[in-house]
Short mmCIF file of C-alpha atoms in Angstrom, two decimals:
data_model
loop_
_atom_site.label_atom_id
_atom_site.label_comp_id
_atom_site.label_asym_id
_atom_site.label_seq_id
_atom_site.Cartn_x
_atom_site.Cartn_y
_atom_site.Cartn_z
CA UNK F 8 17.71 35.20 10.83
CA UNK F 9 18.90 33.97 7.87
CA UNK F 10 16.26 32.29 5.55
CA UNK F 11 15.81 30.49 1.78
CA UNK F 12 12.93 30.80 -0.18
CA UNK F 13 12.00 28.63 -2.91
CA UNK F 14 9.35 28.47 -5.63
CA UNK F 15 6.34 25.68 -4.29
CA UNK F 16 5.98 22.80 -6.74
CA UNK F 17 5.36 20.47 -8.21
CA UNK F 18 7.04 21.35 -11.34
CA UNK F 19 5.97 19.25 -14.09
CA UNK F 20 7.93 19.50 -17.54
CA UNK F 21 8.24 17.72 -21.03
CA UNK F 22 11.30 16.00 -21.57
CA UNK F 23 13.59 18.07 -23.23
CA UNK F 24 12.09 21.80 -21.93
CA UNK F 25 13.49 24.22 -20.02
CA UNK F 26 13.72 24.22 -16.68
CA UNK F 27 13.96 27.37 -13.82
CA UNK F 28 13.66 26.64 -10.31
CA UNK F 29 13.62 30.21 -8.13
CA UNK F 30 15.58 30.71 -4.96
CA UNK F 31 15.95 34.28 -2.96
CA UNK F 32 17.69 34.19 0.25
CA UNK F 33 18.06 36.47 3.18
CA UNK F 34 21.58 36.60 5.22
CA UNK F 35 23.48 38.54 7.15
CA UNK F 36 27.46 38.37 5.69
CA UNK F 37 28.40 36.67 2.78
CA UNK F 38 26.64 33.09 2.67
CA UNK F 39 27.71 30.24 0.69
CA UNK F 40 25.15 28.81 -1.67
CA UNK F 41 24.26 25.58 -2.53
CA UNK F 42 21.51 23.50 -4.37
CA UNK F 43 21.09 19.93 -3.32
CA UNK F 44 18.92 17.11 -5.35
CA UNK F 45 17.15 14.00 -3.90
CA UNK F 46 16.02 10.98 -5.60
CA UNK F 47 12.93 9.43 -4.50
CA UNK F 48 14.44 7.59 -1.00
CA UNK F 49 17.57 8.52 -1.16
CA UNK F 50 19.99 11.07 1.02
CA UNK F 51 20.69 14.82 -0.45
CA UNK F 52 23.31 15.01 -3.00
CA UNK F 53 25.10 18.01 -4.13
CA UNK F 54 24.30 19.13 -7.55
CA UNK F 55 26.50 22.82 -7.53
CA UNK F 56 27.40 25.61 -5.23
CA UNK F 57 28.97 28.92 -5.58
CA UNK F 58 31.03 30.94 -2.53
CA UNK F 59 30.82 34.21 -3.40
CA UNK F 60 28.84 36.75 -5.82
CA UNK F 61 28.67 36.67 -9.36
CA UNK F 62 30.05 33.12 -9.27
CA UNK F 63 28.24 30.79 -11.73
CA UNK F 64 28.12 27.16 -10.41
CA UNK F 65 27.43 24.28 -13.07
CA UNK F 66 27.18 20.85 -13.10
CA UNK F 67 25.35 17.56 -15.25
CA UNK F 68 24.06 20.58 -17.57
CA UNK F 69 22.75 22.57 -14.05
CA UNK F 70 23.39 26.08 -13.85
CA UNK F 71 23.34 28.93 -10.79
CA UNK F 72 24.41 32.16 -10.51
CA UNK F 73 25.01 33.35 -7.16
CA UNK F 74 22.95 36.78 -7.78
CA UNK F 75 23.95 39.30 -4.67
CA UNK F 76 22.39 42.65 -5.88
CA UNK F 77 18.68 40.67 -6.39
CA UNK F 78 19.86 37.88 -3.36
CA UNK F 79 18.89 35.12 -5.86
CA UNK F 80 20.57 31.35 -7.00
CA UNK F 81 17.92 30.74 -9.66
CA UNK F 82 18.39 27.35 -10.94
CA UNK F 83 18.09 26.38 -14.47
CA UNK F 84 18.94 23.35 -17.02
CA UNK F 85 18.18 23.73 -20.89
CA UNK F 86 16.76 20.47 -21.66
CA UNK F 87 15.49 18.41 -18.86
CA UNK F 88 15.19 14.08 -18.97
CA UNK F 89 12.89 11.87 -17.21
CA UNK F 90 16.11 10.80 -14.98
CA UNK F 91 16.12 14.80 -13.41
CA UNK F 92 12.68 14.19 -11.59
CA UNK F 93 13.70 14.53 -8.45
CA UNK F 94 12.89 16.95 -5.76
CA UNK F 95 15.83 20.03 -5.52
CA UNK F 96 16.48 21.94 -2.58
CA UNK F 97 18.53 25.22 -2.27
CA UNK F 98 20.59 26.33 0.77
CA UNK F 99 22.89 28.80 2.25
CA UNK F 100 25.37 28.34 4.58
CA UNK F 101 26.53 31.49 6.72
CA UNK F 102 27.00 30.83 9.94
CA UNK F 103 29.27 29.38 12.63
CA UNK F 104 29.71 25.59 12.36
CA UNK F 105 28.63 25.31 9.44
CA UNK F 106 25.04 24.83 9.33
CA UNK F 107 22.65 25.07 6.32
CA UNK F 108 19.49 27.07 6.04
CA UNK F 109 17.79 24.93 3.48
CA UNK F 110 14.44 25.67 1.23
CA UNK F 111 11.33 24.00 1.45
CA UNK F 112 12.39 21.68 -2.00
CA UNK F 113 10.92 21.71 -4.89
CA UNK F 114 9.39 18.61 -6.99
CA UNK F 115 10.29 18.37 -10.40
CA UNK F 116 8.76 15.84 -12.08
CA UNK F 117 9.77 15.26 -16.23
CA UNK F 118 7.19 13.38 -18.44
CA UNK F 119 8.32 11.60 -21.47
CA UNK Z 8 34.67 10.47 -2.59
CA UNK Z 9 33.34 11.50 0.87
CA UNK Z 10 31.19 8.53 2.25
CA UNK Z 11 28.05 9.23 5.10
CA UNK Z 12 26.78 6.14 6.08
CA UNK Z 13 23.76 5.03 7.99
CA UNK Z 14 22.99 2.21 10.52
CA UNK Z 15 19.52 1.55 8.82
CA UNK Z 16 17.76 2.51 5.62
CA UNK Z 17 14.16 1.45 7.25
CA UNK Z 18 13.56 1.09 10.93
CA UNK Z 19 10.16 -0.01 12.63
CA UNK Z 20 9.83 0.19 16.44
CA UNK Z 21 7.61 0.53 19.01
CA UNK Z 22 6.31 3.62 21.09
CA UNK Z 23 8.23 3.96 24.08
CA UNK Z 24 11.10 1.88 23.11
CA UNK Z 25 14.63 3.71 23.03
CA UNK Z 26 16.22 4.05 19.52
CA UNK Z 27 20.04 4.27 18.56
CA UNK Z 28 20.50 6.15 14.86
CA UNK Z 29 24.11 5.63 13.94
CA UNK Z 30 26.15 7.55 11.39
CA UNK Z 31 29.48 7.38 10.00
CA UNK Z 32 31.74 9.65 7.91
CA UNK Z 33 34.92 8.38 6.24
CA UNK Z 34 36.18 11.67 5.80
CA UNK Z 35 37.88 13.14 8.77
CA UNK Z 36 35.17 15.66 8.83
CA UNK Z 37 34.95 18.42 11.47
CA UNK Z 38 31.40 18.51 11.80
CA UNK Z 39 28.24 16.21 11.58
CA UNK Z 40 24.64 16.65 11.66
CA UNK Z 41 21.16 15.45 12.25
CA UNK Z 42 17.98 16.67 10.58
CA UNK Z 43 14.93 15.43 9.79
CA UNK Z 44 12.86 15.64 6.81
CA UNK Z 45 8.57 15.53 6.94
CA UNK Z 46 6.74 16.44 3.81
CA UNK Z 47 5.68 19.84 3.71
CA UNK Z 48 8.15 20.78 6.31
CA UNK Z 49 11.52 20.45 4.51
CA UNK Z 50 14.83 19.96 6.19
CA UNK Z 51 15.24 20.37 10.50
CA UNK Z 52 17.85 20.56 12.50
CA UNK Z 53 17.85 18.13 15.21
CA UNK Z 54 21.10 18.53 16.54
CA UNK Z 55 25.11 19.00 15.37
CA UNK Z 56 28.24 18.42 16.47
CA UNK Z 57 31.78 20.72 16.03
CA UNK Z 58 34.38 18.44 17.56
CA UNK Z 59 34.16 14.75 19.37
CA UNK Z 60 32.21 15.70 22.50
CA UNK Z 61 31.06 18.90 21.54
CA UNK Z 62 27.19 18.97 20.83
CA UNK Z 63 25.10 21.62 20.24
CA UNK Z 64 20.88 21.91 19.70
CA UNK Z 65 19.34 23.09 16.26
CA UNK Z 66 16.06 23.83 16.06
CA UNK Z 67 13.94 20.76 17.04
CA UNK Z 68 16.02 19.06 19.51
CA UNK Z 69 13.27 18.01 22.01
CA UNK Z 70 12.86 14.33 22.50
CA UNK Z 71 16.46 13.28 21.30
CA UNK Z 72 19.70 13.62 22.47
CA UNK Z 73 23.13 12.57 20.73
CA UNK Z 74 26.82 11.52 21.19
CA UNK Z 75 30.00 12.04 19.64
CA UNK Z 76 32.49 9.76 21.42
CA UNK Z 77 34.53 9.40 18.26
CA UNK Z 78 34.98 11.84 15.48
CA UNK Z 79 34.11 9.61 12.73
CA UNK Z 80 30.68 8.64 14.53
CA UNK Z 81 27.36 10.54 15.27
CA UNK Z 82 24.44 8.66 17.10
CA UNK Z 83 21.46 10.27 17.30
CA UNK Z 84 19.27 8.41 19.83
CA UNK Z 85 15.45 8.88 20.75
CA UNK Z 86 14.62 7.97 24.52
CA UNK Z 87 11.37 6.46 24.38
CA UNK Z 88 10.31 6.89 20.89
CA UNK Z 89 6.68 8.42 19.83
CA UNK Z 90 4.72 8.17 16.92
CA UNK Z 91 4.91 11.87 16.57
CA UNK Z 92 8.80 11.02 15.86
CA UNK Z 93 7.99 9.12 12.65
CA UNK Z 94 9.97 10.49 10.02
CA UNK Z 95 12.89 10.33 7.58
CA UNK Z 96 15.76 10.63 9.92
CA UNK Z 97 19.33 12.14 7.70
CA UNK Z 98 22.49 12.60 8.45
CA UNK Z 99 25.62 14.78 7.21
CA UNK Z 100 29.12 15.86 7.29
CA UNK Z 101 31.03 18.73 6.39
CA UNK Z 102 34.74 19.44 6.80
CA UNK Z 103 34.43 22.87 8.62
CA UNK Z 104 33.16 26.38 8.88
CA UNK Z 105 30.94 27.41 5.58
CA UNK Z 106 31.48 23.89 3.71
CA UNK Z 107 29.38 21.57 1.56
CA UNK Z 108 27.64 19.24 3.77
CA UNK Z 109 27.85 15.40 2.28
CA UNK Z 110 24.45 13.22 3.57
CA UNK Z 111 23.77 10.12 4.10
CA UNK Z 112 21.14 7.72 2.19
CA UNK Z 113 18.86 8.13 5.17
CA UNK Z 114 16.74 6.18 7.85
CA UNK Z 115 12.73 5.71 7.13
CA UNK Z 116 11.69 5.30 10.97
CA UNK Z 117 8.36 4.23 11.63
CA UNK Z 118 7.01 3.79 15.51
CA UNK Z 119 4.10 2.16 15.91
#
């Protein structure tokens, strides 16, 4: 079945260095792919997706690139703040009625 | 902006005791969702829902059961609760087929 793997963590940074967080999925068809970001008790928020290869999603200086020759949405932000420790999950969505295969999250956690 | 909302952010009860989880979307969405989230084991799927009505398992449905009388509204509801069902209970919405999914802040149940 259809599966996301993510890189284990915790991910501990400097402010300001780069980040890379490593996603590979497995699917059957063309998934939709997303990566999510939770703050410490709070729900999942979106953070980008892309729908279809080659697409690069972006967002609050986040960046994906749905990747379907290596089956990869790595993501990656040039110059991470204390506010982006949070943990970040990646997901796919192929199926019928919509539902998510989601990674095991990864904690990022950005010293000063 | 699409709003999930959730009955509780913290919920304490007792073993045995039957427990309503409510959840409301504001966004005419399609389809809802349940999961659960332990540390270590990511995101499950408890159950979802395609249509007022319509319900169908995910991957850990034993020991709940849900309802979808209305299509704004998605109660998850635990029969006689366990310990083992401690957890971080979240909820989400997505418009149809391959779509983002929009959660909810979340319920932190504890039984005791």
């Amino acid at each position: 079945g259809d599966s996301v793997t993510q890189m284990e963590g915790p991910v501990t940074l400097s402010e300001e260095a780069f980040l890379t967080i490593n996603c590979t999925y497995t699917a059957t068809g063309y998934p939709s792919l997303f990566w999510y970001v939770q703050y410490p008790g709070e729900g999942l928020q979106l953070l980008l997706k892309a729908t279809k290869a080659d697409d690069k999603g972006s967002n609050k200086g986040f960046e994906a690139t749905y990747r379907k020759e290596t089956t990869s949405f790595h993501l990656e932000k040039g110059s991470v703040q204390v506010s982006d420790s949070a943990v970040y999950f990646c997901a796919l969505s192929s199926g019928s009625w919509g539902k998510f295969q989601f990674g095991a999250g990864t904690q990022v956690v950005v010293t000063p | 902006d699409v709003k999930v909302t959730q009955s509780s952010r913290y919920l304490v009860k007792r073993t045995g005791e039957k427990v309503f989880l409510e959840c409301v979307q504001d966004m005419d969405h399609e389809n809802m969702f349940w999961y659960r989230q332990d540390p270590g084991l990511g995101l499950r799927l408890i159950y979802f829902s395609y249509d007022v009505k319509m319900k169908e398992k995910g991957d850990i449905p034993e020991g709940y059961s849900v309802s979808r009388e209305k299509k704004e509204r998605f109660s998850l509801i635990l029969e006689s609760a366990s310990t083992n069902q401690t957890s971080m209970y979240l909820c989400a919405s997505s418009l149809s087929g391959t779509d983002t999914q929009y959660f909810g802040p979340g319920t932190r149940l504890t039984v005791l």
